[in-house]
C-alpha positions as a printed Julia matrix, in Angstrom:
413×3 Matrix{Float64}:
 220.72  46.21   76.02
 223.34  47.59   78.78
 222.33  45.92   82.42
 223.8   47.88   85.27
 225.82  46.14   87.78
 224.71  44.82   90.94
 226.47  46.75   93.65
 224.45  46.51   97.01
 221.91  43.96   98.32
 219.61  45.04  101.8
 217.3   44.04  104.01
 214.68  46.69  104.88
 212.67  45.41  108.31
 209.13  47.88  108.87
 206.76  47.09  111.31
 203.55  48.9   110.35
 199.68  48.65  109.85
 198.69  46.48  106.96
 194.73  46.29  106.92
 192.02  48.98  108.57
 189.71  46.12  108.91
 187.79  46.99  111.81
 186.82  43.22  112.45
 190.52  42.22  112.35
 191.47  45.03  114.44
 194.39  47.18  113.12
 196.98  44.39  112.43
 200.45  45.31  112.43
 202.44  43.33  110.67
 206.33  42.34  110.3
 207.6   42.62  106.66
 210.85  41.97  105.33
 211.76  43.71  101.71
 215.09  43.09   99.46
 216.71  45.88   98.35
 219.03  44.98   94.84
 221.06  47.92   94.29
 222.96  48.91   90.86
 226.09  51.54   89.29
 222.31  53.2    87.86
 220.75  53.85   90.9
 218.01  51.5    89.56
 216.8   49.37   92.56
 215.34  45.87   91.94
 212.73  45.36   95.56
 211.06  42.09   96.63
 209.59  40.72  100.1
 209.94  37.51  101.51
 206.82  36.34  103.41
 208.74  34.42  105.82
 209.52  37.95  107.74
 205.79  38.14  108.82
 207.32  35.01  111.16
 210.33  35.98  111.28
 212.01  38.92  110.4
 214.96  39.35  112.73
 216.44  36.11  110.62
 215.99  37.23  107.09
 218.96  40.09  107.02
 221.92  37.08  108.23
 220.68  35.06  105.02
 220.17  37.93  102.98
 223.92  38.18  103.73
 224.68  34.98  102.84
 223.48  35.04   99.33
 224.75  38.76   98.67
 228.31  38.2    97.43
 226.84  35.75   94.74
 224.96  38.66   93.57
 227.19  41.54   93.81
 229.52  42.23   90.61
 226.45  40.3    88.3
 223.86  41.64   86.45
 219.8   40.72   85.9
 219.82  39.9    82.78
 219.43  36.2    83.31
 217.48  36.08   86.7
 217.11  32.07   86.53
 220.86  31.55   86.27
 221.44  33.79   89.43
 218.68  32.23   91.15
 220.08  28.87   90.27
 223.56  29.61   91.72
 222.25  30.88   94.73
 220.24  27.5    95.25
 222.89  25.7    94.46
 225.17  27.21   97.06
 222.61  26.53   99.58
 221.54  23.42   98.61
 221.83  21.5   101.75
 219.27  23.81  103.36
 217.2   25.58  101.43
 215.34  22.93   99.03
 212.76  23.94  100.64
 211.8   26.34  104.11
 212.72  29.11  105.53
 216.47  29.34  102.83
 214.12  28.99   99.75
 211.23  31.73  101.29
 214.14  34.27  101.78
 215.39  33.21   98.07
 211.93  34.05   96.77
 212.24  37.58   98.14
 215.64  38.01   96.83
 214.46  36.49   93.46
 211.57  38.56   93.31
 213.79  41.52   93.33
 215.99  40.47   90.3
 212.49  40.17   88.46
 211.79  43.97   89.58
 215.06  45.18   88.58
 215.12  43.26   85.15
 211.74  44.66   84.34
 212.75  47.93   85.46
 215.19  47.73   82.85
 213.88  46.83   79.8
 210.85  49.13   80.82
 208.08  46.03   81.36
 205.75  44.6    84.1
 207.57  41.63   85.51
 204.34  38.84   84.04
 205.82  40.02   80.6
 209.08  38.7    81.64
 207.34  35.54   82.65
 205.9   34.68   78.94
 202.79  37.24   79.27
 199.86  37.84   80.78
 196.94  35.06   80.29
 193.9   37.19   81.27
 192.27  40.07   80.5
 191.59  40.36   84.48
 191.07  38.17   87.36
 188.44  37.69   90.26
 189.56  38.59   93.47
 188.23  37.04   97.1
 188.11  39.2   100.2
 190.11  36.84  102.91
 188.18  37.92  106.03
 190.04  35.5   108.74
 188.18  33.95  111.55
 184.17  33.78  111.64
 183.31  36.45  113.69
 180.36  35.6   116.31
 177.72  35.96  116.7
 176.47  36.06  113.44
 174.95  39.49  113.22
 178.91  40.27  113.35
 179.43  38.11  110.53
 177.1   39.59  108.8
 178.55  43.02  109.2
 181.84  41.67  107.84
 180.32  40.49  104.99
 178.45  43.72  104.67
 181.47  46.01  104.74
 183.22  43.46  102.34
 180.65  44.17   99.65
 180.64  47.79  100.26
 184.4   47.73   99.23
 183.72  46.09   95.67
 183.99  42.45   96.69
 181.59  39.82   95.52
 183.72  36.96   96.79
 184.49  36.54  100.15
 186.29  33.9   102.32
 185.29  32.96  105.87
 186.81  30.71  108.68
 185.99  27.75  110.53
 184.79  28.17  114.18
 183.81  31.41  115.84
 185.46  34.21  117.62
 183.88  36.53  119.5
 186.9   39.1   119.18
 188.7   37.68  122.44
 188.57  33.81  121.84
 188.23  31.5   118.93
 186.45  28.26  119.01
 186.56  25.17  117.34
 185.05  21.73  117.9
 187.03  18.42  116.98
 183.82  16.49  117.34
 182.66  15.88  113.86
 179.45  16.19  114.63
 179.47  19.0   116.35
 181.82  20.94  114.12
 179.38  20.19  111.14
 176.53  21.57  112.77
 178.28  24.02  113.42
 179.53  24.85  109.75
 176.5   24.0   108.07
 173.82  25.91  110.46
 176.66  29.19  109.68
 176.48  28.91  105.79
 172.61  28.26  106.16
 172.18  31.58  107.79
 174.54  33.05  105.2
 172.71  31.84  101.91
 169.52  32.66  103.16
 170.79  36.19  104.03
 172.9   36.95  101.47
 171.58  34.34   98.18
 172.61  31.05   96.08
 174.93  33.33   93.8
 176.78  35.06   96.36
 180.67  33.64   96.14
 181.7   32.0    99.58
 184.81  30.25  100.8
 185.74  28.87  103.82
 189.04  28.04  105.53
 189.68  26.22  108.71
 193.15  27.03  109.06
 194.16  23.28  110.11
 198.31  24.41  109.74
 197.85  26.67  112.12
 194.68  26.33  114.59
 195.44  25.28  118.35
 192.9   22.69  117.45
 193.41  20.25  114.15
 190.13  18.33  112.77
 191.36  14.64  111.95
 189.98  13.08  108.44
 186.67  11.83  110.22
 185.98  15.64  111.18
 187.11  16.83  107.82
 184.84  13.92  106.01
 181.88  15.07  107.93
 182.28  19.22  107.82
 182.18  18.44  104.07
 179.46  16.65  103.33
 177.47  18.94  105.7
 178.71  22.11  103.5
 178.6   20.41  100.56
 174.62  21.97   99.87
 175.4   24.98  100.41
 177.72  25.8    97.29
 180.88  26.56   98.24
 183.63  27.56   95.84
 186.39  25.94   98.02
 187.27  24.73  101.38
 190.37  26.09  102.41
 193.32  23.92  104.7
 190.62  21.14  106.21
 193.6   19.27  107.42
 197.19  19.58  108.57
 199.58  19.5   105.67
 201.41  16.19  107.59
 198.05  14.54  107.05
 199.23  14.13  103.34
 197.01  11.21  103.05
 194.07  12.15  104.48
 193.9   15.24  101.62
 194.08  12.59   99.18
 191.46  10.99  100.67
 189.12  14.27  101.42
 189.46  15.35   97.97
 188.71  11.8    96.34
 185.9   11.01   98.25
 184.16  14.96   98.48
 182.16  17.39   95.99
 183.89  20.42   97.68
 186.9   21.64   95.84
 189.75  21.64   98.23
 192.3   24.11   98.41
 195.55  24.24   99.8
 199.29  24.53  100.07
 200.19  27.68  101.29
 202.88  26.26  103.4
 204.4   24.62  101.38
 207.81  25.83   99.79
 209.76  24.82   96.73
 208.55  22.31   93.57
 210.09  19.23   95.21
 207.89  19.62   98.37
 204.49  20.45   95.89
 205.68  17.93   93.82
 204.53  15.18   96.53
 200.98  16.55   97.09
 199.94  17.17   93.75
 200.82  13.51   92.2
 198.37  12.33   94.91
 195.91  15.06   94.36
 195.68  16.64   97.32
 194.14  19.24   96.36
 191.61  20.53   93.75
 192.82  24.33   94.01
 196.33  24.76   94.99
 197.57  27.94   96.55
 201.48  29.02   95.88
 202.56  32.31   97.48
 204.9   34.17   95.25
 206.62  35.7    97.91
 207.28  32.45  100.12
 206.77  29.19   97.81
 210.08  29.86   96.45
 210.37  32.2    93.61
 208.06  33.61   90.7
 209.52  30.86   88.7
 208.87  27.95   90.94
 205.37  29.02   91.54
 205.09  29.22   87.53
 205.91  25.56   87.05
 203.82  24.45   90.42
 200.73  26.1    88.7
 201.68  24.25   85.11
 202.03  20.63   87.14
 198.78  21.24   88.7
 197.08  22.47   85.1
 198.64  19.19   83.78
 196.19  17.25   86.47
 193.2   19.76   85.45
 193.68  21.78   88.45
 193.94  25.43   89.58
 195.9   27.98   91.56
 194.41  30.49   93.86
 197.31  32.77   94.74
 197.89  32.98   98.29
 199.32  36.19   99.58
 199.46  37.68  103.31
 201.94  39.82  103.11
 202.57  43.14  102.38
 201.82  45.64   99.06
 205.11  43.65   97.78
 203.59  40.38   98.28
 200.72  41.18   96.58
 202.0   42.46   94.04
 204.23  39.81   93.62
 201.08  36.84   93.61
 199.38  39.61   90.69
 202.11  39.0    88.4
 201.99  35.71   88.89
 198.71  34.79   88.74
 198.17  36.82   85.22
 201.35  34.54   84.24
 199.41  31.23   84.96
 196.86  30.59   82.66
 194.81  28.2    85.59
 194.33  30.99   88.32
 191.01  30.99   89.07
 190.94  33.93   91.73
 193.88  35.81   93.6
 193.4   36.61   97.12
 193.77  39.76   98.9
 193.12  41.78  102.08
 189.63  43.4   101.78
 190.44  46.76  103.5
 193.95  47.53  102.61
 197.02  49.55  105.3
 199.33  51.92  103.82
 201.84  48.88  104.1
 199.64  47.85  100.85
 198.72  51.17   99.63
 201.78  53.42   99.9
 204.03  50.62   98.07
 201.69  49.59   95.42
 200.4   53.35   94.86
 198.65  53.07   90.76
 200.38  49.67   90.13
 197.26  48.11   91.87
 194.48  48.22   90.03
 191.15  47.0    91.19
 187.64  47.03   89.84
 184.2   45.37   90.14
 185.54  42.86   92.53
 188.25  42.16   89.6
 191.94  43.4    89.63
 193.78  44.51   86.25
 197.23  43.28   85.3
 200.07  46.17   86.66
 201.09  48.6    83.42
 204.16  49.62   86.1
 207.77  48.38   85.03
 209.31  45.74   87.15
 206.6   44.24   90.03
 205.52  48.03   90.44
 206.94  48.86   94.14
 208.0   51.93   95.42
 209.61  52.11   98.9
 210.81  55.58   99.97
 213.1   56.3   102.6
 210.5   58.57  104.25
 208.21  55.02  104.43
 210.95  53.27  106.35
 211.21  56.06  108.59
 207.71  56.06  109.08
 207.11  52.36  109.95
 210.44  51.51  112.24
 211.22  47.93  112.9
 209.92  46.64  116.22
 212.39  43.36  116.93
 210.7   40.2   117.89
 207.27  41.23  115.99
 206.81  38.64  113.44
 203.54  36.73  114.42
 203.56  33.41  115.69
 201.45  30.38  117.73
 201.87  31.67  121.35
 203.18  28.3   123.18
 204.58  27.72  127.2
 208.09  29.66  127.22
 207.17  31.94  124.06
 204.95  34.29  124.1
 204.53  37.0   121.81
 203.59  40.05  124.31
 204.94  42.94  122.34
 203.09  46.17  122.28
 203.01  47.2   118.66
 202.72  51.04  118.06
 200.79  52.41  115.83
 202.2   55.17  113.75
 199.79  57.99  112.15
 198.71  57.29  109.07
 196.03  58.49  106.66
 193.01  56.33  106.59
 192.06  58.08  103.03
């Protein structure tokens, strides 16, 4: 088989609606895609979920990596991918080098399978499943409850029977959180109460308390007691109950509690995961395959975890790319146990995935699209303009993010 030659490699910034959830309010969103282009006008596209943080970064070390790639081909994606880790050894093991290598990798993958005419999990040894459950992530708890309730409501109404819910409250102005451990699980506990009774023992609830990234982080004693007050209440994991530099108190939480514990969605590259899986940390890990570090790294994170008898729940913020990206991957794995997704998808989801994403019944269907199944048109990028400084991030004294984004028309349909 002939490969075309690598000729061109681009960063594409947008800055665009991802999600019509009305109780997230119409999020705009960052994203930062990898254009791989070739003598056959075939283009190879990936994303790199470290441009929701950042995305006036990624194009400098898109840069960097480019002349390794230009001149090559995609036949062997793991040899390019190696030399391009290699070269940037020093400083991107793991962070914000080995997120934008994901991206880039991501869109060797696409081009390859855009060559020899097959979805990208093909490349990747096959698809495992017939299809896979999917969870809608719903983000903070929204109080009072009869607004929780709603969420949930609308949630089912768009096909989902699994649905994830956060710590705390907000009230859609301010989010609280207690560090008391009492208080927090009363708190938890009198929530999911009024949930199962509403709602029944077989609906599918998660929680997270988004410990790497709420302005207020539960120590093990609060995490210790939130559990063992949710613990009656069935849930099928508790999402990020700690900071990730608490390494030992995960070990501890999930030795010592009957709720699965899920995490690592931070974390980039095998040597990093490495660490928290060989002191079980967590029951359920979560790799992103458009920030952990490549399709390939989160392949042999998921295999070390199956090796300890645990699972992967694919993490995946991002864009339609990113999604994408985490299906492939999780039909790869044969221990996903759910992938997760946004409930009410923005045409930053829709208008790139178009009939590669396939969902039904709450499940989603492995992509029959060659390569991860993208399409970015040139009308799309005109559409959704880069704002600079958008990428979201923990407002702190001296930086703030106050940017106004704009919303551009788009079809709600």
């Amino acid at each position: 088989m002939m490969y075309p030659t690598i000729t061109d490699v681009r960063t594409v910034l947008m800055t665009g609606p991802a999600t019509f959830d009305p109780f997230k309010g119409n999020i705009h969103r960052s994203v930062s895609l990898i254009e791989i282009h070739t003598d056959a006008k075939i283009i190879g596209l990936g994303e790199t979920y470290a441009g929701y943080f950042c995305p006036d970064l990624i194009p400098s070390i898109v840069e960097f990596f480019k002349p390794i790639l230009v001149g090559q081909t995609a036949d062997d994606v793991d040899e390019l991918f190696n030399r391009m880790y290699h070269c940037g050894n020093f400083w991107c093991r793991v962070g914000l080098g080995l997120s934008v290598l994901n991206g880039i990798e991501a869109a060797l993958w696409d081009l390859k399978g855009k060559v020899e005419n097959k979805p990208v999990y093909e490349l990747l040894g096959g698809t495992k499943h017939e299809s896979l459950p999917t969870y809608a992530s719903g983000g903070p708890s929204n109080y009072p409850l009869d607004a929780l309730v709603s969420k949930i409501e609308l949630y089912v109404e768009h096909g989902f029977n699994r649905i994830k819910i956060g710590a705390g409250g907000y009230d859609g102005k301010t989010f609280e959180i207690s560090n008391d451990p009492n208080e927090a699980a009363d708190f938890e506990a009198s929530k999911l109460d009024f949930l199962r009774n509403r709602f029944g023992r077989d609906f599918n609830l998660m929680m997270d308390a988004h410990m790497s990234n709420s302005p207020i982080t539960w120590n093990l004693k609060t995490a210790q007691s939130v559990m063992k007050a949710v613990a009656p209440f069935g849930l099928s994991f508790f999402e990020e109950p700690l900071h990730y530099n608490d390494r030992q108190g995960y070990t501890e939480l999930c030795k010592n509690t009957e709720v699965p514990i899920a995490g690592g969605e931070c974390l980039t590259g095998t040597w990093e995961w490495d660490i928290f899986i060989e002191q079980d940390c967590f029951d359920i890990g979560q790799p992103d395959a458009s920030f952990t570090g490549g399709m390939r790294q989160c392949q042999r994170i998921a295999e070390s975890l199956a090796k300890r008898n645990r699972q992967i729940a694919t993490h995946s913020w991002g864009a339609g790319a990113s999604l994408l990206q985490n299906i492939h991957l999780a039909f790869a794995c044969p221990n996903t146990s759910v992938v997760e997704m946004d409930p009410i998808l923005g045409p930053l989801h829709t208008e790139m995935m178009r009939d590669s994403f396939r969902f039904k019944n709450g499940r989603v269907l492995p992509p029959q699209t060659p390569g991860l199944g993208i399409t970015l048109t040139e009308e799309m990028k005109r559409r959704f303009p880069f704002v600079p400084g958008s990428g979201e991030f923990n407002n702190v004294p001296g930086k703030t993010n106050t940017i106004a984004m704009p919303m551009p028309p788009c079809d709600k349909s």
